[in-house]
Amino acid sequence: MELEKLNLPGVEDKRPLIIAGPCSAETEEQVLSTAHTLASKGVKIFRAGIWKPRTKPGGFEGIGKEGLPWMKRVKEETGMLITTEVATPAHVEQALEAGMDMLWVGARTSANPFAMQDLADALQGVDIPVLVKNPVNPDLELWIGAMERINRAGIKRIGAIHRGFSSYDKTIYRNLPQWHIPIELRRRLPELPIFSDPSHIGGRRELVAPLCQQAMDLGFDGLIIESHCNPDAAWSDAKQQVTPEILDYILSLLVIRTDKMTTENLSELRKQIDDCDNKLIELLSKRMRISREIGMYKKEHNMTILQTDRYSEILEKRGAQGALCGINSECVKNIFESIHEESVHQQMEIINK
Ligand code: PEP
Ligand code: MN
């Protein structure tokens, strides 16, 4: 992908770039009151959903084009840049006409290549930054593909928004972060700015601050946060919105680490990691050697390879041991599952010789 910096007029290129505003534009008063307070706290980019993708019909599906002049007023009165979600070519046309400075594509739309292609066609020849949320399902290729379609339409100022992935299981999150997916996105496209959307990941306001910090610790470039002048009375996503004052407080507490001045210490620490990895490989190869000897023994004594009691014992013991040492027991179990699989494979080779 051929990418360029977002280069937003009047917005300093610093980390984190903040986009804030209500989930939905509801009334002119709500939009303007939220916007003015956010602007007074130094927010430079204002978001509000005009067209809302709702799970079921019959709820509030966005104010529609009636809200566009309110966004225009935000821009004129506060100087903030304005952005909204587009899901159809008609949205694109109306949003551009209303003077949007940036557009974003929602998680339900980015999951649909037909819809993405329609949007890309509508954006052909338009010079506007576009942020693409991850698709609702955890599919990195689909996310990249959605951005590629926009890029092929000639848009070079593209950003990604990580808003988490839906899951049938009940967890503390509304949408599972699955951090390894945006991390892999960073590895694949290092030039692409990544925003985090703690509001839609968390689904509740208590999770906004820790999620913002996590995103910053992972080196993300920006945050898009839902903020409403009266969150409890919001017409959509009430539980996850925060007042502009609370947003300002959350941002003031963020610790922003850079990776610049510490490269020397880092290379020393990386040497130590390499050393540990080498020792791990040596140990693993020793373990496999012993395992092959056990294989020989089993062959001579006509025993089955898989002794399930022993296997469960290993998984339980190592999982518990890991937890005591501060490593997630599931993670330890997964590692030992893979090691065991390879052991079984090596013993099979011996027995079938
Ligand atoms: C939103 O940003 O309000 C929204 C609808 O988000 P998502 O597409 O991530 O669900
Ligand atoms: Mn929302």
GROMACS .gro file of C-alpha atoms and ligand atoms in nm:
model
  364
    1MET     CA    1   0.000   0.000   0.000
    2GLU     CA    2   0.122   0.348  -0.080
    3LEU     CA    3   0.059   0.549   0.236
    4GLU     CA    4   0.117   0.907   0.343
    5LYS     CA    5   0.103   1.077   0.683
    6LEU     CA    6  -0.249   1.181   0.789
    7ASN     CA    7  -0.135   1.543   0.782
    8LEU     CA    8  -0.444   1.695   0.941
    9PRO     CA    9  -0.452   2.074   0.907
   10GLY     CA   10  -0.410   2.252   1.240
   11VAL     CA   11  -0.343   1.928   1.428
   12GLU     CA   12   0.005   1.877   1.565
   13ASP     CA   13   0.155   1.542   1.463
   14LYS     CA   14   0.200   1.409   1.818
   15ARG     CA   15   0.116   1.092   2.004
   16PRO     CA   16  -0.159   1.033   2.095
   17LEU     CA   17  -0.373   1.202   1.836
   18ILE     CA   18  -0.714   1.245   1.998
   19ILE     CA   19  -1.052   1.213   1.830
   20ALA     CA   20  -1.347   1.259   2.065
   21GLY     CA   21  -1.719   1.318   2.054
   22PRO     CA   22  -2.048   1.143   2.109
   23CYS     CA   23  -2.140   0.803   1.972
   24SER     CA   24  -2.432   0.971   1.794
   25ALA     CA   25  -2.532   1.323   1.707
   26GLU     CA   26  -2.870   1.349   1.883
   27THR     CA   27  -2.970   1.714   1.901
   28GLU     CA   28  -2.810   2.038   1.793
   29GLU     CA   29  -2.770   2.139   2.156
   30GLN     CA   30  -2.605   1.809   2.260
   31VAL     CA   31  -2.362   1.824   1.966
   32LEU     CA   32  -2.262   2.185   2.024
   33SER     CA   33  -2.240   2.168   2.401
   34THR     CA   34  -2.022   1.854   2.387
   35ALA     CA   35  -1.807   2.003   2.111
   36HIS     CA   36  -1.746   2.336   2.287
   37THR     CA   37  -1.637   2.166   2.610
   38LEU     CA   38  -1.411   1.923   2.423
   39ALA     CA   39  -1.255   2.213   2.230
   40SER     CA   40  -1.192   2.398   2.557
   41LYS     CA   41  -0.998   2.091   2.676
   42GLY     CA   42  -0.776   2.103   2.370
   43VAL     CA   43  -0.942   1.833   2.157
   44LYS     CA   44  -0.884   1.908   1.789
   45ILE     CA   45  -1.090   1.643   1.611
   46PHE     CA   46  -1.461   1.595   1.677
   47ARG     CA   47  -1.646   1.273   1.602
   48ALA     CA   48  -2.020   1.208   1.596
   49GLY     CA   49  -2.218   0.932   1.428
   50ILE     CA   50  -2.481   1.068   1.187
   51TRP     CA   51  -2.585   0.730   1.044
   52LYS     CA   52  -2.580   0.454   1.306
   53PRO     CA   53  -2.551   0.082   1.229
   54ARG     CA   54  -2.772  -0.072   1.498
   55THR     CA   55  -2.799  -0.443   1.568
   56LYS     CA   56  -3.179  -0.445   1.553
   57PRO     CA   57  -3.427  -0.224   1.373
   58GLY     CA   58  -3.656   0.006   1.562
   59GLY     CA   59  -3.391   0.176   1.778
   60PHE     CA   60  -3.230   0.513   1.712
   61GLU     CA   61  -3.063   0.472   1.374
   62GLY     CA   62  -2.893   0.809   1.368
   63ILE     CA   63  -3.028   1.155   1.310
   64GLY     CA   64  -2.929   1.138   0.942
   65LYS     CA   65  -2.857   1.436   0.725
   66GLU     CA   66  -3.048   1.668   0.959
   67GLY     CA   67  -2.739   1.650   1.182
   68LEU     CA   68  -2.490   1.759   0.916
   69PRO     CA   69  -2.543   2.135   0.964
   70TRP     CA   70  -2.478   2.085   1.339
   71MET     CA   71  -2.138   1.936   1.255
   72LYS     CA   72  -2.071   2.230   1.024
   73ARG     CA   73  -2.147   2.463   1.316
   74VAL     CA   74  -1.899   2.270   1.533
   75LYS     CA   75  -1.631   2.332   1.274
   76GLU     CA   76  -1.714   2.703   1.234
   77GLU     CA   77  -1.752   2.779   1.605
   78THR     CA   78  -1.469   2.571   1.754
   79GLY     CA   79  -1.222   2.529   1.468
   80MET     CA   80  -1.214   2.155   1.536
   81LEU     CA   81  -1.193   1.914   1.243
   82ILE     CA   82  -1.505   1.701   1.203
   83THR     CA   83  -1.547   1.334   1.121
   84THR     CA   84  -1.828   1.083   1.090
   85GLU     CA   85  -1.892   0.723   0.990
   86VAL     CA   86  -1.983   0.644   0.630
   87ALA     CA   87  -2.127   0.311   0.518
   88THR     CA   88  -2.276   0.383   0.174
   89PRO     CA   89  -2.187   0.598  -0.129
   90ALA     CA   90  -2.481   0.825  -0.038
   91HIS     CA   91  -2.325   0.885   0.305
   92VAL     CA   92  -1.994   0.969   0.140
   93GLU     CA   93  -2.157   1.220  -0.091
   94GLN     CA   94  -2.350   1.393   0.188
   95ALA     CA   95  -2.056   1.388   0.431
   96LEU     CA   96  -1.825   1.549   0.175
   97GLU     CA   97  -2.086   1.809   0.090
   98ALA     CA   98  -2.114   1.894   0.461
   99GLY     CA   99  -1.737   1.961   0.475
  100MET     CA  100  -1.620   1.658   0.677
  101ASP     CA  101  -1.242   1.669   0.722
  102MET     CA  102  -1.205   1.297   0.770
  103LEU     CA  103  -1.425   0.988   0.734
  104TRP     CA  104  -1.430   0.658   0.914
  105VAL     CA  105  -1.564   0.322   0.811
  106GLY     CA  106  -1.736   0.114   1.081
  107ALA     CA  107  -1.667  -0.241   1.189
  108ARG     CA  108  -1.975  -0.389   1.025
  109THR     CA  109  -1.893  -0.225   0.693
  110SER     CA  110  -1.523  -0.316   0.684
  111ALA     CA  111  -1.630  -0.681   0.717
  112ASN     CA  112  -1.812  -0.658   0.384
  113PRO     CA  113  -1.596  -0.640   0.068
  114PHE     CA  114  -1.892  -0.535  -0.153
  115ALA     CA  115  -1.970  -0.242   0.075
  116MET     CA  116  -1.599  -0.152   0.094
  117GLN     CA  117  -1.571  -0.155  -0.285
  118ASP     CA  118  -1.879   0.070  -0.316
  119LEU     CA  119  -1.720   0.313  -0.069
  120ALA     CA  120  -1.387   0.300  -0.252
  121ASP     CA  121  -1.562   0.376  -0.581
  122ALA     CA  122  -1.743   0.670  -0.422
  123LEU     CA  123  -1.411   0.803  -0.289
  124GLN     CA  124  -1.226   0.776  -0.621
  125GLY     CA  125  -1.040   1.102  -0.682
  126VAL     CA  126  -1.130   1.255  -0.343
  127ASP     CA  127  -0.847   1.373  -0.119
  128ILE     CA  128  -0.961   1.303   0.236
  129PRO     CA  129  -0.815   1.093   0.519
  130VAL     CA  130  -1.009   0.773   0.587
  131LEU     CA  131  -0.988   0.561   0.901
  132VAL     CA  132  -1.095   0.199   0.874
  133LYS     CA  133  -1.214   0.013   1.181
  134ASN     CA  134  -1.128  -0.353   1.218
  135PRO     CA  135  -1.404  -0.586   1.095
  136VAL     CA  136  -1.622  -0.729   1.373
  137ASN     CA  137  -1.464  -1.072   1.318
  138PRO     CA  138  -1.096  -1.125   1.398
  139ASP     CA  139  -0.968  -1.139   1.041
  140LEU     CA  140  -0.655  -0.935   0.975
  141GLU     CA  141  -0.655  -1.006   0.601
  142LEU     CA  142  -1.011  -0.875   0.571
  143TRP     CA  143  -0.909  -0.558   0.758
  144ILE     CA  144  -0.605  -0.505   0.536
  145GLY     CA  145  -0.814  -0.585   0.227
  146ALA     CA  146  -1.069  -0.318   0.327
  147MET     CA  147  -0.790  -0.060   0.353
  148GLU     CA  148  -0.637  -0.175   0.025
  149ARG     CA  149  -0.964  -0.108  -0.157
  150ILE     CA  150  -0.965   0.250  -0.025
  151ASN     CA  151  -0.597   0.285  -0.111
  152ARG     CA  152  -0.653   0.166  -0.468
  153ALA     CA  153  -0.912   0.440  -0.509
  154GLY     CA  154  -0.620   0.683  -0.470
  155ILE     CA  155  -0.651   0.760  -0.098
  156LYS     CA  156  -0.310   0.762   0.065
  157ARG     CA  157  -0.398   0.915   0.400
  158ILE     CA  158  -0.534   0.604   0.570
  159GLY     CA  159  -0.544   0.503   0.935
  160ALA     CA  160  -0.667   0.193   1.115
  161ILE     CA  161  -0.893   0.189   1.418
  162HIS     CA  162  -0.871  -0.106   1.655
  163ARG     CA  163  -1.215  -0.141   1.818
  164GLY     CA  164  -1.198  -0.503   1.930
  165PHE     CA  165  -1.368  -0.817   1.799
  166SER     CA  166  -1.708  -0.954   1.884
  167SER     CA  167  -1.739  -1.282   2.068
  168TYR     CA  168  -2.031  -1.496   2.174
  169ASP     CA  169  -1.879  -1.552   2.517
  170LYS     CA  170  -1.946  -1.306   2.797
  171THR     CA  171  -1.624  -1.133   2.898
  172ILE     CA  172  -1.544  -0.806   3.075
  173TYR     CA  173  -1.505  -0.648   2.732
  174ARG     CA  174  -1.781  -0.561   2.490
  175ASN     CA  175  -1.539  -0.654   2.211
  176LEU     CA  176  -1.228  -0.860   2.277
  177PRO     CA  177  -0.910  -0.658   2.220
  178GLN     CA  178  -0.705  -0.950   2.076
  179TRP     CA  179  -0.405  -0.716   2.085
  180HIS     CA  180  -0.194  -0.953   1.875
  181ILE     CA  181  -0.403  -0.858   1.570
  182PRO     CA  182  -0.324  -0.484   1.567
  183ILE     CA  183   0.034  -0.571   1.667
  184GLU     CA  184   0.063  -0.794   1.360
  185LEU     CA  185  -0.095  -0.514   1.155
  186ARG     CA  186   0.185  -0.283   1.275
  187ARG     CA  187   0.445  -0.541   1.170
  188ARG     CA  188   0.286  -0.580   0.828
  189LEU     CA  189   0.228  -0.207   0.763
  190PRO     CA  190   0.469  -0.009   0.983
  191GLU     CA  191   0.375   0.324   0.819
  192LEU     CA  192   0.005   0.290   0.894
  193PRO     CA  193  -0.117   0.498   1.191
  194ILE     CA  194  -0.320   0.289   1.436
  195PHE     CA  195  -0.588   0.438   1.661
  196SER     CA  196  -0.744   0.258   1.952
  197ASP     CA  197  -1.114   0.282   2.033
  198PRO     CA  198  -1.131   0.199   2.406
  199SER     CA  199  -1.501   0.290   2.417
  200HIS     CA  200  -1.612   0.011   2.184
  201ILE     CA  201  -1.356  -0.239   2.315
  202GLY     CA  202  -1.453  -0.185   2.678
  203GLY     CA  203  -1.822  -0.112   2.642
  204ARG     CA  204  -1.817   0.054   2.984
  205ARG     CA  205  -1.663   0.373   3.103
  206GLU     CA  206  -1.447   0.221   3.381
  207LEU     CA  207  -1.245   0.041   3.115
  208VAL     CA  208  -1.167   0.349   2.905
  209ALA     CA  209  -0.864   0.466   3.107
  210PRO     CA  210  -0.683   0.130   3.135
  211LEU     CA  211  -0.747   0.054   2.767
  212CYS     CA  212  -0.608   0.395   2.664
  213GLN     CA  213  -0.293   0.323   2.864
  214GLN     CA  214  -0.256  -0.023   2.712
  215ALA     CA  215  -0.287   0.119   2.361
  216MET     CA  216  -0.021   0.377   2.440
  217ASP     CA  217   0.209   0.115   2.591
  218LEU     CA  218   0.182  -0.079   2.265
  219GLY     CA  219   0.289   0.229   2.071
  220PHE     CA  220  -0.044   0.310   1.902
  221ASP     CA  221  -0.065   0.654   1.745
  222GLY     CA  222  -0.405   0.778   1.850
  223LEU     CA  223  -0.725   0.730   2.044
  224ILE     CA  224  -1.086   0.770   1.936
  225ILE     CA  225  -1.300   0.807   2.246
  226GLU     CA  226  -1.673   0.853   2.286
  227SER     CA  227  -1.758   1.160   2.490
  228HIS     CA  228  -2.102   1.303   2.562
  229CYS     CA  229  -2.214   1.606   2.765
  230ASN     CA  230  -2.463   1.385   2.951
  231PRO     CA  231  -2.350   1.022   2.900
  232ASP     CA  232  -2.624   0.852   3.101
  233ALA     CA  233  -2.887   1.012   2.881
  234ALA     CA  234  -2.715   0.917   2.552
  235TRP     CA  235  -2.938   0.767   2.283
  236SER     CA  236  -2.675   0.503   2.197
  237ASP     CA  237  -2.380   0.345   2.381
  238ALA     CA  238  -2.466   0.528   2.706
  239LYS     CA  239  -2.259   0.300   2.932
  240GLN     CA  240  -1.931   0.358   2.753
  241GLN     CA  241  -1.938   0.736   2.707
  242VAL     CA  242  -1.758   0.980   2.936
  243THR     CA  243  -1.805   1.353   2.990
  244PRO     CA  244  -1.548   1.583   2.828
  245GLU     CA  245  -1.420   1.660   3.180
  246ILE     CA  246  -1.359   1.294   3.259
  247LEU     CA  247  -1.200   1.246   2.918
  248ASP     CA  248  -0.962   1.531   2.993
  249TYR     CA  249  -0.878   1.373   3.330
  250ILE     CA  250  -0.817   1.031   3.171
  251LEU     CA  251  -0.584   1.186   2.914
  252SER     CA  252  -0.396   1.382   3.182
  253LEU     CA  253  -0.310   1.056   3.360
  254LEU     CA  254  -0.175   0.878   3.052
  255VAL     CA  255   0.190   0.786   3.063
  256ILE     CA  256   0.337   0.817   2.715
  257ARG     CA  257   0.655   0.620   2.666
  258THR     CA  258   0.869   0.662   2.360
  259ASP     CA  259   1.116   0.408   2.229
  260LYS     CA  260   1.376   0.668   2.132
  261MET     CA  261   1.630   0.736   2.405
  262THR     CA  262   1.632   0.384   2.547
  263THR     CA  263   1.765   0.198   2.244
  264GLU     CA  264   2.102   0.130   2.414
  265ASN     CA  265   1.945  -0.030   2.722
  266LEU     CA  266   1.706  -0.203   2.495
  267SER     CA  267   1.977  -0.369   2.289
  268GLU     CA  268   2.140  -0.498   2.611
  269LEU     CA  269   1.804  -0.640   2.723
  270ARG     CA  270   1.747  -0.790   2.380
  271LYS     CA  271   2.082  -0.970   2.407
  272GLN     CA  272   1.960  -1.121   2.733
  273ILE     CA  273   1.640  -1.231   2.560
  274ASP     CA  274   1.842  -1.394   2.280
  275ASP     CA  275   2.047  -1.571   2.545
  276CYS     CA  276   1.731  -1.702   2.715
  277ASP     CA  277   1.590  -1.816   2.380
  278ASN     CA  278   1.911  -2.004   2.298
  279LYS     CA  279   1.895  -2.181   2.633
  280LEU     CA  280   1.529  -2.263   2.577
  281ILE     CA  281   1.611  -2.425   2.244
  282GLU     CA  282   1.898  -2.624   2.397
  283LEU     CA  283   1.668  -2.743   2.674
  284LEU     CA  284   1.395  -2.831   2.430
  285SER     CA  285   1.633  -3.035   2.221
  286LYS     CA  286   1.753  -3.215   2.536
  287ARG     CA  287   1.390  -3.281   2.629
  288MET     CA  288   1.320  -3.424   2.282
  289ARG     CA  289   1.625  -3.650   2.308
  290ILE     CA  290   1.495  -3.794   2.636
  291SER     CA  291   1.153  -3.823   2.483
  292ARG     CA  292   1.298  -4.029   2.195
  293GLU     CA  293   1.466  -4.256   2.452
  294ILE     CA  294   1.127  -4.305   2.616
  295GLY     CA  295   0.996  -4.384   2.268
  296MET     CA  296   1.256  -4.660   2.234
  297TYR     CA  297   1.153  -4.799   2.572
  298LYS     CA  298   0.785  -4.796   2.480
  299LYS     CA  299   0.865  -4.974   2.155
  300GLU     CA  300   1.066  -5.245   2.328
  301HIS     CA  301   0.791  -5.297   2.587
  302ASN     CA  302   0.502  -5.276   2.344
  303MET     CA  303   0.347  -4.976   2.520
  304THR     CA  304   0.116  -4.712   2.362
  305ILE     CA  305   0.274  -4.374   2.293
  306LEU     CA  306   0.004  -4.158   2.442
  307GLN     CA  307  -0.029  -4.206   2.815
  308THR     CA  308  -0.311  -3.960   2.889
  309ASP     CA  309  -0.267  -3.959   3.268
  310ARG     CA  310   0.092  -3.852   3.235
  311TYR     CA  311  -0.004  -3.589   2.978
  312SER     CA  312  -0.274  -3.433   3.201
  313GLU     CA  313  -0.036  -3.440   3.494
  314ILE     CA  314   0.223  -3.242   3.295
  315LEU     CA  315  -0.032  -2.983   3.179
  316GLU     CA  316  -0.179  -2.930   3.527
  317LYS     CA  317   0.155  -2.918   3.707
  318ARG     CA  318   0.320  -2.682   3.462
  319GLY     CA  319   0.012  -2.459   3.440
  320ALA     CA  320   0.003  -2.419   3.817
  321GLN     CA  321   0.379  -2.365   3.831
  322GLY     CA  322   0.353  -2.098   3.561
  323ALA     CA  323   0.081  -1.917   3.752
  324LEU     CA  324   0.304  -1.909   4.061
  325CYS     CA  325   0.581  -1.749   3.853
  326GLY     CA  326   0.350  -1.484   3.713
  327ILE     CA  327   0.282  -1.650   3.376
  328ASN     CA  328  -0.076  -1.710   3.274
  329SER     CA  329  -0.148  -2.079   3.333
  330GLU     CA  330  -0.340  -2.110   3.003
  331CYS     CA  331  -0.038  -1.976   2.818
  332VAL     CA  332   0.190  -2.229   2.990
  333LYS     CA  333  -0.054  -2.509   2.911
  334ASN     CA  334  -0.057  -2.406   2.544
  335ILE     CA  335   0.322  -2.411   2.530
  336PHE     CA  336   0.334  -2.758   2.687
  337GLU     CA  337   0.062  -2.881   2.455
  338SER     CA  338   0.281  -2.789   2.158
  339ILE     CA  339   0.590  -2.943   2.317
  340HIS     CA  340   0.398  -3.260   2.393
  341GLU     CA  341   0.263  -3.276   2.038
  342GLU     CA  342   0.616  -3.263   1.901
  343SER     CA  343   0.731  -3.530   2.152
  344VAL     CA  344   0.451  -3.763   2.042
  345HIS     CA  345   0.544  -3.698   1.680
  346GLN     CA  346   0.910  -3.785   1.745
  347GLN     CA  347   0.815  -4.102   1.937
  348MET     CA  348   0.587  -4.210   1.650
  349GLU     CA  349   0.881  -4.185   1.413
  350ILE     CA  350   1.087  -4.409   1.640
  351ILE     CA  351   0.812  -4.667   1.678
  352ASN     CA  352   0.741  -4.679   1.304
  353LYS     CA  353   1.107  -4.719   1.212
  354PEP     C1  354  -1.909   0.402   1.651
  354PEP     O1  355  -1.792   0.442   1.641
  354PEP     O2  356  -1.997   0.463   1.712
  354PEP     C2  357  -1.942   0.269   1.597
  354PEP     C3  358  -2.063   0.239   1.552
  354PEP     O3  359  -1.839   0.185   1.604
  354PEP     P1  360  -1.813   0.035   1.548
  354PEP     O4  361  -1.824   0.041   1.401
  354PEP     O5  362  -1.674   0.012   1.598
  354PEP     O6  363  -1.913  -0.054   1.614
  355MN      MN  364  -2.077   0.397   1.958
   0.00000   0.00000   0.00000
